[in-house]
């Protein structure tokens, strides 16, 4: 009697995506379902039982199998808290998976945090997110963008963000020495479109002049692809505080990401290692789908979602870039050209060490030799 089961797909077709889905903390059944898009289902099969077998063979252990205790994760959690001092249980579990390939139960992390910071645990229990209404029809229906200025005057760092509100996916989160130049903001938008190979149905922002380039480029491209839109604006202007999803995204960033980085930068400011005034030192309740943003965006059909992206060829994006974000404009120079050249020469001599949270200021001191040479070196 012939074998009624199909053979497993080749390892080189499914191993990488299987490990990616495993790292995203999907269940075995969800992994099996998602893997179907990576192999020919008419020839091969990979059931939930096959997924479990492959996980064992490839040494991918789950929470119970890793058997972690508060003691075994303490050093890793302290390292995470150094970078993200206000993060709670869910964020810590996510960072343990992503940074250390460690899976610890919610109770294990909760027990440890109650020992390390009992007051902070109680404070986080009382936090509430203020909800506002936002309507989006589907994936890529609208991209909302906004700028964040709270690091500008303190550290000379200005942030820009573009988010797909429907799935909560960040199209881009960029830091530069300005976020007020419309050419720069337009380039960030066009770069995100190139990655997707498409543009959204609409873009949205507040009424700042820095967003004019995006509004113009989006409208021109939509009209070029659909002449019936002639005379219409394909960008939605929002009044202050009404660009809801971008404002909410900054709120999350402020709570989770900012505190650790601000503490790190403040060390340099307080010790006189960094002066924002020195130009050479300026580095410049929802009714929405539930799921992981990167998967909701990549596989809208899998989740039975509508996708409103409009495919666009590279030539049209090139035209928009030449018109609204010319590459030779000085705003795209992160640092002056001569500084950039010698910084790379010196960094090569240092064997290009990895910049981490712990090595940040040490490397800054080592590179200060060429930025502030002694009289004998001049």
mmCIF file of C-alpha atoms in Angstrom:
data_model
loop_
_atom_site.group_PDB
_atom_site.id
_atom_site.type_symbol
_atom_site.label_atom_id
_atom_site.label_comp_id
_atom_site.label_asym_id
_atom_site.label_seq_id
_atom_site.Cartn_x
_atom_site.Cartn_y
_atom_site.Cartn_z
ATOM 1 C CA UNK A 1 0.000 0.000 0.000
ATOM 2 C CA UNK A 2 1.559 3.368 -1.008
ATOM 3 C CA UNK A 3 2.382 5.980 1.615
ATOM 4 C CA UNK A 4 -0.642 8.302 1.907
ATOM 5 C CA UNK A 5 1.445 11.195 3.252
ATOM 6 C CA UNK A 6 3.314 13.643 1.048
ATOM 7 C CA UNK A 7 7.076 13.991 1.603
ATOM 8 C CA UNK A 8 8.471 16.926 3.548
ATOM 9 C CA UNK A 9 9.574 19.961 1.521
ATOM 10 C CA UNK A 10 13.339 20.356 0.944
ATOM 11 C CA UNK A 11 15.080 21.800 3.991
ATOM 12 C CA UNK A 12 16.498 24.748 2.029
ATOM 13 C CA UNK A 13 12.931 25.868 1.232
ATOM 14 C CA UNK A 14 11.465 25.840 4.713
ATOM 15 C CA UNK A 15 14.209 26.024 7.342
ATOM 16 C CA UNK A 16 14.755 29.794 7.255
ATOM 17 C CA UNK A 17 11.039 30.730 7.278
ATOM 18 C CA UNK A 18 10.305 28.091 9.933
ATOM 19 C CA UNK A 19 12.967 29.594 12.208
ATOM 20 C CA UNK A 20 11.619 33.095 11.537
ATOM 21 C CA UNK A 21 8.074 32.062 12.467
ATOM 22 C CA UNK A 22 9.426 30.279 15.538
ATOM 23 C CA UNK A 23 11.248 33.470 16.591
ATOM 24 C CA UNK A 24 7.969 35.380 16.179
ATOM 25 C CA UNK A 25 6.503 33.037 18.818
ATOM 26 C CA UNK A 26 3.866 31.484 16.570
ATOM 27 C CA UNK A 27 2.229 28.237 17.644
ATOM 28 C CA UNK A 28 3.110 24.971 15.892
ATOM 29 C CA UNK A 29 -0.197 25.059 14.014
ATOM 30 C CA UNK A 30 0.376 28.661 12.906
ATOM 31 C CA UNK A 31 3.884 27.776 11.711
ATOM 32 C CA UNK A 32 2.504 24.852 9.681
ATOM 33 C CA UNK A 33 -0.150 27.117 8.121
ATOM 34 C CA UNK A 34 2.318 29.882 7.204
ATOM 35 C CA UNK A 35 4.877 27.454 5.773
ATOM 36 C CA UNK A 36 2.428 26.467 3.024
ATOM 37 C CA UNK A 37 3.300 29.662 1.161
ATOM 38 C CA UNK A 38 6.956 28.559 0.964
ATOM 39 C CA UNK A 39 6.608 25.217 -0.835
ATOM 40 C CA UNK A 40 4.567 23.452 -3.524
ATOM 41 C CA UNK A 41 1.617 21.999 -1.622
ATOM 42 C CA UNK A 42 0.750 19.715 -4.555
ATOM 43 C CA UNK A 43 4.029 17.843 -4.054
ATOM 44 C CA UNK A 44 4.944 18.333 -0.412
ATOM 45 C CA UNK A 45 3.294 18.511 2.975
ATOM 46 C CA UNK A 46 4.311 19.737 6.415
ATOM 47 C CA UNK A 47 1.772 19.042 9.140
ATOM 48 C CA UNK A 48 1.849 20.329 12.696
ATOM 49 C CA UNK A 49 3.404 17.006 13.732
ATOM 50 C CA UNK A 50 6.143 17.493 11.126
ATOM 51 C CA UNK A 51 6.776 21.004 12.461
ATOM 52 C CA UNK A 52 7.276 19.629 15.974
ATOM 53 C CA UNK A 53 9.655 16.978 14.656
ATOM 54 C CA UNK A 54 11.696 19.570 12.749
ATOM 55 C CA UNK A 55 11.857 21.847 15.794
ATOM 56 C CA UNK A 56 13.354 18.981 17.795
ATOM 57 C CA UNK A 57 15.804 18.037 15.042
ATOM 58 C CA UNK A 58 16.996 21.616 14.621
ATOM 59 C CA UNK A 59 17.344 22.259 18.350
ATOM 60 C CA UNK A 60 14.631 24.913 18.577
ATOM 61 C CA UNK A 61 13.392 24.607 22.151
ATOM 62 C CA UNK A 62 10.231 26.177 23.512
ATOM 63 C CA UNK A 63 9.579 27.695 26.918
ATOM 64 C CA UNK A 64 9.007 24.484 28.867
ATOM 65 C CA UNK A 65 11.923 22.728 27.196
ATOM 66 C CA UNK A 66 14.352 25.532 28.071
ATOM 67 C CA UNK A 67 13.322 25.329 31.741
ATOM 68 C CA UNK A 68 14.461 28.819 32.708
ATOM 69 C CA UNK A 69 14.122 30.163 36.242
ATOM 70 C CA UNK A 70 14.357 33.729 37.583
ATOM 71 C CA UNK A 71 17.997 33.021 38.476
ATOM 72 C CA UNK A 72 18.992 31.871 34.976
ATOM 73 C CA UNK A 73 17.578 34.962 33.238
ATOM 74 C CA UNK A 74 18.630 37.630 35.760
ATOM 75 C CA UNK A 75 21.771 38.815 33.948
ATOM 76 C CA UNK A 76 19.956 38.985 30.606
ATOM 77 C CA UNK A 77 16.996 40.883 32.056
ATOM 78 C CA UNK A 78 19.350 43.379 33.731
ATOM 79 C CA UNK A 79 21.029 43.934 30.357
ATOM 80 C CA UNK A 80 17.631 44.544 28.736
ATOM 81 C CA UNK A 81 16.551 46.898 31.540
ATOM 82 C CA UNK A 82 19.720 48.917 31.048
ATOM 83 C CA UNK A 83 18.571 49.720 27.504
ATOM 84 C CA UNK A 84 14.818 49.760 28.140
ATOM 85 C CA UNK A 85 14.385 50.712 31.818
ATOM 86 C CA UNK A 86 10.598 51.063 31.675
ATOM 87 C CA UNK A 87 9.740 47.913 29.726
ATOM 88 C CA UNK A 88 7.427 45.377 31.332
ATOM 89 C CA UNK A 89 6.886 41.632 31.181
ATOM 90 C CA UNK A 90 5.761 41.317 27.555
ATOM 91 C CA UNK A 91 8.551 43.538 26.225
ATOM 92 C CA UNK A 92 11.170 41.681 28.261
ATOM 93 C CA UNK A 93 9.976 38.286 27.016
ATOM 94 C CA UNK A 94 10.127 39.591 23.452
ATOM 95 C CA UNK A 95 13.661 40.935 23.936
ATOM 96 C CA UNK A 96 14.796 37.681 25.531
ATOM 97 C CA UNK A 97 13.621 35.825 22.427
ATOM 98 C CA UNK A 98 15.093 38.256 19.928
ATOM 99 C CA UNK A 99 18.428 39.055 21.587
ATOM 100 C CA UNK A 100 19.270 35.887 23.497
ATOM 101 C CA UNK A 101 17.110 33.159 21.885
ATOM 102 C CA UNK A 102 15.749 32.577 25.387
ATOM 103 C CA UNK A 103 12.142 31.681 26.125
ATOM 104 C CA UNK A 104 10.968 32.310 29.652
ATOM 105 C CA UNK A 105 7.418 32.017 30.926
ATOM 106 C CA UNK A 106 5.382 35.054 31.904
ATOM 107 C CA UNK A 107 5.346 33.922 35.534
ATOM 108 C CA UNK A 108 9.140 33.522 35.562
ATOM 109 C CA UNK A 109 9.686 37.065 34.306
ATOM 110 C CA UNK A 110 6.986 38.437 36.624
ATOM 111 C CA UNK A 111 8.600 36.786 39.659
ATOM 112 C CA UNK A 112 11.988 38.253 38.790
ATOM 113 C CA UNK A 113 10.636 41.768 38.199
ATOM 114 C CA UNK A 114 8.811 41.721 41.524
ATOM 115 C CA UNK A 115 12.161 41.031 43.170
ATOM 116 C CA UNK A 116 14.146 43.586 41.146
ATOM 117 C CA UNK A 117 11.666 46.488 40.980
ATOM 118 C CA UNK A 118 8.448 45.917 42.968
ATOM 119 C CA UNK A 119 7.473 49.599 42.882
ATOM 120 C CA UNK A 120 7.861 49.823 39.089
ATOM 121 C CA UNK A 121 5.712 46.712 38.646
ATOM 122 C CA UNK A 122 2.901 48.344 40.632
ATOM 123 C CA UNK A 123 3.225 51.570 38.629
ATOM 124 C CA UNK A 124 2.949 49.756 35.302
ATOM 125 C CA UNK A 125 -0.223 48.010 36.475
ATOM 126 C CA UNK A 126 -1.911 51.392 36.741
ATOM 127 C CA UNK A 127 -0.976 52.660 33.279
ATOM 128 C CA UNK A 128 -3.813 53.117 30.832
ATOM 129 C CA UNK A 129 -3.675 53.902 27.132
ATOM 130 C CA UNK A 130 -6.049 56.702 26.122
ATOM 131 C CA UNK A 131 -8.029 55.505 23.118
ATOM 132 C CA UNK A 132 -9.115 57.569 20.143
ATOM 133 C CA UNK A 133 -11.005 56.537 17.039
ATOM 134 C CA UNK A 134 -9.144 55.916 13.812
ATOM 135 C CA UNK A 135 -10.618 54.416 10.655
ATOM 136 C CA UNK A 136 -8.667 52.477 8.014
ATOM 137 C CA UNK A 137 -10.119 50.148 5.386
ATOM 138 C CA UNK A 138 -7.206 47.736 5.121
ATOM 139 C CA UNK A 139 -3.476 47.229 4.684
ATOM 140 C CA UNK A 140 -1.778 50.173 2.897
ATOM 141 C CA UNK A 141 -5.012 52.165 2.831
ATOM 142 C CA UNK A 142 -3.238 55.019 4.612
ATOM 143 C CA UNK A 143 0.306 55.763 5.753
ATOM 144 C CA UNK A 144 0.456 58.274 8.605
ATOM 145 C CA UNK A 145 3.686 60.174 9.175
ATOM 146 C CA UNK A 146 4.903 62.506 11.869
ATOM 147 C CA UNK A 147 8.046 64.087 13.300
ATOM 148 C CA UNK A 148 9.298 63.867 16.880
ATOM 149 C CA UNK A 149 11.320 66.796 18.242
ATOM 150 C CA UNK A 150 11.915 66.037 21.920
ATOM 151 C CA UNK A 151 15.529 64.938 21.331
ATOM 152 C CA UNK A 152 16.307 67.873 19.069
ATOM 153 C CA UNK A 153 17.303 70.608 21.492
ATOM 154 C CA UNK A 154 18.847 68.156 23.995
ATOM 155 C CA UNK A 155 20.891 65.900 21.725
ATOM 156 C CA UNK A 156 20.647 67.310 18.195
ATOM 157 C CA UNK A 157 18.729 64.205 17.089
ATOM 158 C CA UNK A 158 15.478 64.620 15.163
ATOM 159 C CA UNK A 159 13.171 61.686 14.441
ATOM 160 C CA UNK A 160 10.740 60.879 11.632
ATOM 161 C CA UNK A 161 8.216 58.044 11.501
ATOM 162 C CA UNK A 162 5.824 56.578 8.945
ATOM 163 C CA UNK A 163 3.364 53.896 10.055
ATOM 164 C CA UNK A 164 0.614 51.814 8.465
ATOM 165 C CA UNK A 165 -2.071 52.318 11.152
ATOM 166 C CA UNK A 166 -4.179 49.322 10.104
ATOM 167 C CA UNK A 167 -1.533 46.748 11.032
ATOM 168 C CA UNK A 168 0.756 48.905 13.194
ATOM 169 C CA UNK A 169 3.733 48.358 10.879
ATOM 170 C CA UNK A 170 6.503 50.973 10.874
ATOM 171 C CA UNK A 171 7.363 51.795 7.261
ATOM 172 C CA UNK A 172 10.301 53.778 8.560
ATOM 173 C CA UNK A 173 11.679 55.201 11.802
ATOM 174 C CA UNK A 174 14.616 57.477 11.002
ATOM 175 C CA UNK A 175 16.900 59.773 12.969
ATOM 176 C CA UNK A 176 18.805 62.662 11.363
ATOM 177 C CA UNK A 177 20.209 66.070 12.189
ATOM 178 C CA UNK A 178 16.927 67.618 11.031
ATOM 179 C CA UNK A 179 13.380 66.505 10.298
ATOM 180 C CA UNK A 180 12.125 69.838 8.959
ATOM 181 C CA UNK A 181 13.438 69.601 5.386
ATOM 182 C CA UNK A 182 10.731 68.456 2.922
ATOM 183 C CA UNK A 183 13.351 66.909 0.614
ATOM 184 C CA UNK A 184 14.588 64.651 3.404
ATOM 185 C CA UNK A 185 11.096 63.643 4.535
ATOM 186 C CA UNK A 186 10.119 62.889 0.930
ATOM 187 C CA UNK A 187 13.210 60.705 0.499
ATOM 188 C CA UNK A 188 12.246 58.679 3.588
ATOM 189 C CA UNK A 189 8.780 58.166 2.071
ATOM 190 C CA UNK A 190 10.102 57.166 -1.359
ATOM 191 C CA UNK A 191 12.599 54.747 0.200
ATOM 192 C CA UNK A 192 9.728 52.991 1.994
ATOM 193 C CA UNK A 193 7.793 52.817 -1.289
ATOM 194 C CA UNK A 194 10.796 51.252 -3.035
ATOM 195 C CA UNK A 195 11.018 48.526 -0.408
ATOM 196 C CA UNK A 196 7.329 47.688 -0.881
ATOM 197 C CA UNK A 197 7.332 48.207 -4.650
ATOM 198 C CA UNK A 198 4.109 50.142 -4.227
ATOM 199 C CA UNK A 199 2.525 53.257 -2.750
ATOM 200 C CA UNK A 200 -0.418 53.505 -0.336
ATOM 201 C CA UNK A 201 -3.869 54.668 -1.360
ATOM 202 C CA UNK A 202 -3.465 57.795 0.796
ATOM 203 C CA UNK A 203 -0.831 59.472 2.934
ATOM 204 C CA UNK A 204 -1.563 61.495 6.055
ATOM 205 C CA UNK A 205 0.299 64.029 8.193
ATOM 206 C CA UNK A 206 -0.101 67.244 10.122
ATOM 207 C CA UNK A 207 0.135 70.561 8.281
ATOM 208 C CA UNK A 208 3.871 71.161 8.689
ATOM 209 C CA UNK A 209 5.734 72.414 5.593
ATOM 210 C CA UNK A 210 8.132 69.466 5.874
ATOM 211 C CA UNK A 211 5.316 67.183 4.672
ATOM 212 C CA UNK A 212 4.582 69.108 1.457
ATOM 213 C CA UNK A 213 6.934 66.974 -0.643
ATOM 214 C CA UNK A 214 5.229 63.756 0.413
ATOM 215 C CA UNK A 215 1.785 65.211 -0.322
ATOM 216 C CA UNK A 216 2.904 66.335 -3.790
ATOM 217 C CA UNK A 217 4.771 63.129 -4.683
ATOM 218 C CA UNK A 218 1.915 60.891 -3.489
ATOM 219 C CA UNK A 219 -0.680 62.898 -5.418
ATOM 220 C CA UNK A 220 1.362 63.021 -8.646
ATOM 221 C CA UNK A 221 2.063 59.277 -8.558
ATOM 222 C CA UNK A 222 -1.575 58.368 -7.861
ATOM 223 C CA UNK A 223 -2.729 60.592 -10.722
ATOM 224 C CA UNK A 224 -0.079 59.154 -13.065
ATOM 225 C CA UNK A 225 -1.282 55.626 -12.290
ATOM 226 C CA UNK A 226 -4.986 56.545 -12.363
ATOM 227 C CA UNK A 227 -5.822 59.561 -14.607
ATOM 228 C CA UNK A 228 -9.384 59.638 -13.219
ATOM 229 C CA UNK A 229 -7.900 61.156 -10.041
ATOM 230 C CA UNK A 230 -6.841 64.343 -11.861
ATOM 231 C CA UNK A 231 -7.559 67.406 -9.744
ATOM 232 C CA UNK A 232 -7.803 65.473 -6.472
ATOM 233 C CA UNK A 233 -5.473 65.482 -3.479
ATOM 234 C CA UNK A 234 -4.289 62.037 -2.371
ATOM 235 C CA UNK A 235 -2.908 63.234 0.958
ATOM 236 C CA UNK A 236 -4.930 63.939 4.103
ATOM 237 C CA UNK A 237 -3.922 66.937 6.198
ATOM 238 C CA UNK A 238 -4.665 66.668 9.913
ATOM 239 C CA UNK A 239 -4.798 69.429 12.493
ATOM 240 C CA UNK A 240 -2.541 69.357 15.547
ATOM 241 C CA UNK A 241 -3.060 66.277 17.774
ATOM 242 C CA UNK A 242 -5.426 64.703 15.209
ATOM 243 C CA UNK A 243 -2.743 62.699 13.408
ATOM 244 C CA UNK A 244 -3.845 60.026 15.866
ATOM 245 C CA UNK A 245 -1.915 56.878 14.981
ATOM 246 C CA UNK A 246 1.436 58.621 14.584
ATOM 247 C CA UNK A 247 0.946 60.419 17.886
ATOM 248 C CA UNK A 248 0.093 57.090 19.539
ATOM 249 C CA UNK A 249 3.189 55.485 18.036
ATOM 250 C CA UNK A 250 5.400 58.216 19.503
ATOM 251 C CA UNK A 251 3.710 57.648 22.868
ATOM 252 C CA UNK A 252 4.738 53.983 22.793
ATOM 253 C CA UNK A 253 8.259 54.927 21.687
ATOM 254 C CA UNK A 254 8.537 57.447 24.510
ATOM 255 C CA UNK A 255 7.485 54.841 27.058
ATOM 256 C CA UNK A 256 9.559 51.871 25.871
ATOM 257 C CA UNK A 257 12.527 52.959 23.757
ATOM 258 C CA UNK A 258 13.363 56.534 24.710
ATOM 259 C CA UNK A 259 14.237 56.334 28.439
ATOM 260 C CA UNK A 260 17.242 54.018 28.035
ATOM 261 C CA UNK A 261 18.667 55.966 25.097
ATOM 262 C CA UNK A 262 18.064 59.300 26.807
ATOM 263 C CA UNK A 263 19.946 58.090 29.877
ATOM 264 C CA UNK A 264 22.830 56.976 27.637
ATOM 265 C CA UNK A 265 23.019 60.287 25.744
ATOM 266 C CA UNK A 266 22.649 62.310 28.950
ATOM 267 C CA UNK A 267 25.833 60.710 30.331
ATOM 268 C CA UNK A 268 27.799 62.348 27.518
ATOM 269 C CA UNK A 269 26.083 65.714 27.957
ATOM 270 C CA UNK A 270 26.580 65.810 31.745
ATOM 271 C CA UNK A 271 30.248 64.807 31.492
ATOM 272 C CA UNK A 272 31.020 67.308 28.746
ATOM 273 C CA UNK A 273 31.827 64.587 26.190
ATOM 274 C CA UNK A 274 29.123 65.773 23.825
ATOM 275 C CA UNK A 275 27.949 69.295 23.020
ATOM 276 C CA UNK A 276 24.924 69.678 20.769
ATOM 277 C CA UNK A 277 26.154 73.180 19.905
ATOM 278 C CA UNK A 278 29.326 71.911 18.203
ATOM 279 C CA UNK A 279 28.394 71.293 14.528
ATOM 280 C CA UNK A 280 30.842 68.426 13.967
ATOM 281 C CA UNK A 281 29.294 66.554 16.882
ATOM 282 C CA UNK A 282 25.739 66.787 15.577
ATOM 283 C CA UNK A 283 24.826 63.299 14.350
ATOM 284 C CA UNK A 284 22.342 64.275 12.674
ATOM 285 C CA UNK A 285 -9.443 49.775 21.757
ATOM 286 C CA UNK A 286 -9.133 49.067 18.399
ATOM 287 C CA UNK A 287 -11.247 47.214 15.893
ATOM 288 C CA UNK A 288 -8.253 46.195 13.835
ATOM 289 C CA UNK A 289 -6.654 42.837 13.009
ATOM 290 C CA UNK A 290 -4.890 41.097 15.854
ATOM 291 C CA UNK A 291 -1.536 39.648 14.975
ATOM 292 C CA UNK A 292 2.111 40.380 14.343
ATOM 293 C CA UNK A 293 2.428 43.554 12.190
ATOM 294 C CA UNK A 294 5.164 42.175 9.913
ATOM 295 C CA UNK A 295 2.993 39.135 9.055
ATOM 296 C CA UNK A 296 -0.216 41.148 8.656
ATOM 297 C CA UNK A 297 1.596 43.390 6.184
ATOM 298 C CA UNK A 298 3.392 40.599 4.309
ATOM 299 C CA UNK A 299 0.401 38.239 4.089
ATOM 300 C CA UNK A 300 -2.861 40.222 4.152
ATOM 301 C CA UNK A 301 -4.704 37.532 2.154
ATOM 302 C CA UNK A 302 -3.743 34.897 4.739
ATOM 303 C CA UNK A 303 -5.575 36.971 7.376
ATOM 304 C CA UNK A 304 -8.451 37.768 4.992
ATOM 305 C CA UNK A 305 -7.534 41.452 4.887
ATOM 306 C CA UNK A 306 -7.841 43.905 2.001
ATOM 307 C CA UNK A 307 -4.570 45.315 0.667
ATOM 308 C CA UNK A 308 -4.836 48.751 -0.958
ATOM 309 C CA UNK A 309 -1.233 49.124 -2.108
ATOM 310 C CA UNK A 310 -0.791 50.439 -5.643
ATOM 311 C CA UNK A 311 2.192 48.854 -7.460
ATOM 312 C CA UNK A 312 4.605 51.422 -8.836
ATOM 313 C CA UNK A 313 7.666 50.987 -11.032
ATOM 314 C CA UNK A 314 11.105 52.283 -10.124
ATOM 315 C CA UNK A 315 11.122 54.850 -12.953
ATOM 316 C CA UNK A 316 8.208 56.791 -11.455
ATOM 317 C CA UNK A 317 9.856 56.732 -8.023
ATOM 318 C CA UNK A 318 13.089 57.980 -9.639
ATOM 319 C CA UNK A 319 11.173 60.886 -11.208
ATOM 320 C CA UNK A 320 9.656 61.836 -7.859
ATOM 321 C CA UNK A 321 13.045 61.631 -6.150
ATOM 322 C CA UNK A 322 14.685 63.844 -8.783
ATOM 323 C CA UNK A 323 11.889 66.412 -8.431
ATOM 324 C CA UNK A 324 11.245 66.447 -4.687
ATOM 325 C CA UNK A 325 14.357 64.871 -3.090
ATOM 326 C CA UNK A 326 17.402 65.414 -5.355
ATOM 327 C CA UNK A 327 20.163 63.077 -4.056
ATOM 328 C CA UNK A 328 22.901 65.717 -4.319
ATOM 329 C CA UNK A 329 21.186 68.085 -1.861
ATOM 330 C CA UNK A 330 23.280 68.795 1.246
ATOM 331 C CA UNK A 331 20.499 67.666 3.596
ATOM 332 C CA UNK A 332 21.392 64.056 2.722
ATOM 333 C CA UNK A 333 24.926 64.473 4.073
ATOM 334 C CA UNK A 334 24.800 63.002 7.568
ATOM 335 C CA UNK A 335 28.142 64.717 8.300
ATOM 336 C CA UNK A 336 30.407 67.029 6.237
ATOM 337 C CA UNK A 337 32.167 65.045 3.439
ATOM 338 C CA UNK A 338 35.702 65.599 4.776
ATOM 339 C CA UNK A 339 34.647 64.517 8.259
ATOM 340 C CA UNK A 340 32.927 61.438 6.834
ATOM 341 C CA UNK A 341 36.081 60.467 4.917
ATOM 342 C CA UNK A 342 38.436 60.687 7.893
ATOM 343 C CA UNK A 343 35.910 59.124 10.257
ATOM 344 C CA UNK A 344 35.795 56.034 8.034
ATOM 345 C CA UNK A 345 39.587 55.948 7.689
ATOM 346 C CA UNK A 346 40.039 56.067 11.447
ATOM 347 C CA UNK A 347 37.224 53.575 12.066
ATOM 348 C CA UNK A 348 38.861 51.160 9.615
ATOM 349 C CA UNK A 349 42.105 51.464 11.598
ATOM 350 C CA UNK A 350 40.104 50.432 14.680
ATOM 351 C CA UNK A 351 38.863 47.323 12.760
ATOM 352 C CA UNK A 352 35.318 48.768 12.777
ATOM 353 C CA UNK A 353 34.207 47.536 16.240
ATOM 354 C CA UNK A 354 30.499 46.997 16.832
ATOM 355 C CA UNK A 355 28.763 49.949 18.505
ATOM 356 C CA UNK A 356 26.630 48.744 21.413
ATOM 357 C CA UNK A 357 24.900 50.332 24.382
ATOM 358 C CA UNK A 358 27.942 49.494 26.551
ATOM 359 C CA UNK A 359 30.658 50.495 24.043
ATOM 360 C CA UNK A 360 29.003 53.717 22.827
ATOM 361 C CA UNK A 361 30.933 56.303 24.870
ATOM 362 C CA UNK A 362 34.184 54.316 24.917
ATOM 363 C CA UNK A 363 34.261 54.365 21.109
ATOM 364 C CA UNK A 364 33.346 58.055 21.153
ATOM 365 C CA UNK A 365 36.431 58.762 23.281
ATOM 366 C CA UNK A 366 38.661 56.709 20.990
ATOM 367 C CA UNK A 367 37.444 58.512 17.870
ATOM 368 C CA UNK A 368 37.766 61.938 19.501
ATOM 369 C CA UNK A 369 41.484 61.829 18.665
ATOM 370 C CA UNK A 370 40.854 62.766 15.044
ATOM 371 C CA UNK A 371 37.936 65.110 15.860
ATOM 372 C CA UNK A 372 39.911 67.064 18.478
ATOM 373 C CA UNK A 373 43.610 66.536 17.610
ATOM 374 C CA UNK A 374 46.315 67.744 19.966
ATOM 375 C CA UNK A 375 48.579 70.621 18.798
ATOM 376 C CA UNK A 376 51.293 68.097 17.909
ATOM 377 C CA UNK A 377 48.876 66.201 15.644
ATOM 378 C CA UNK A 378 47.649 69.249 13.757
#
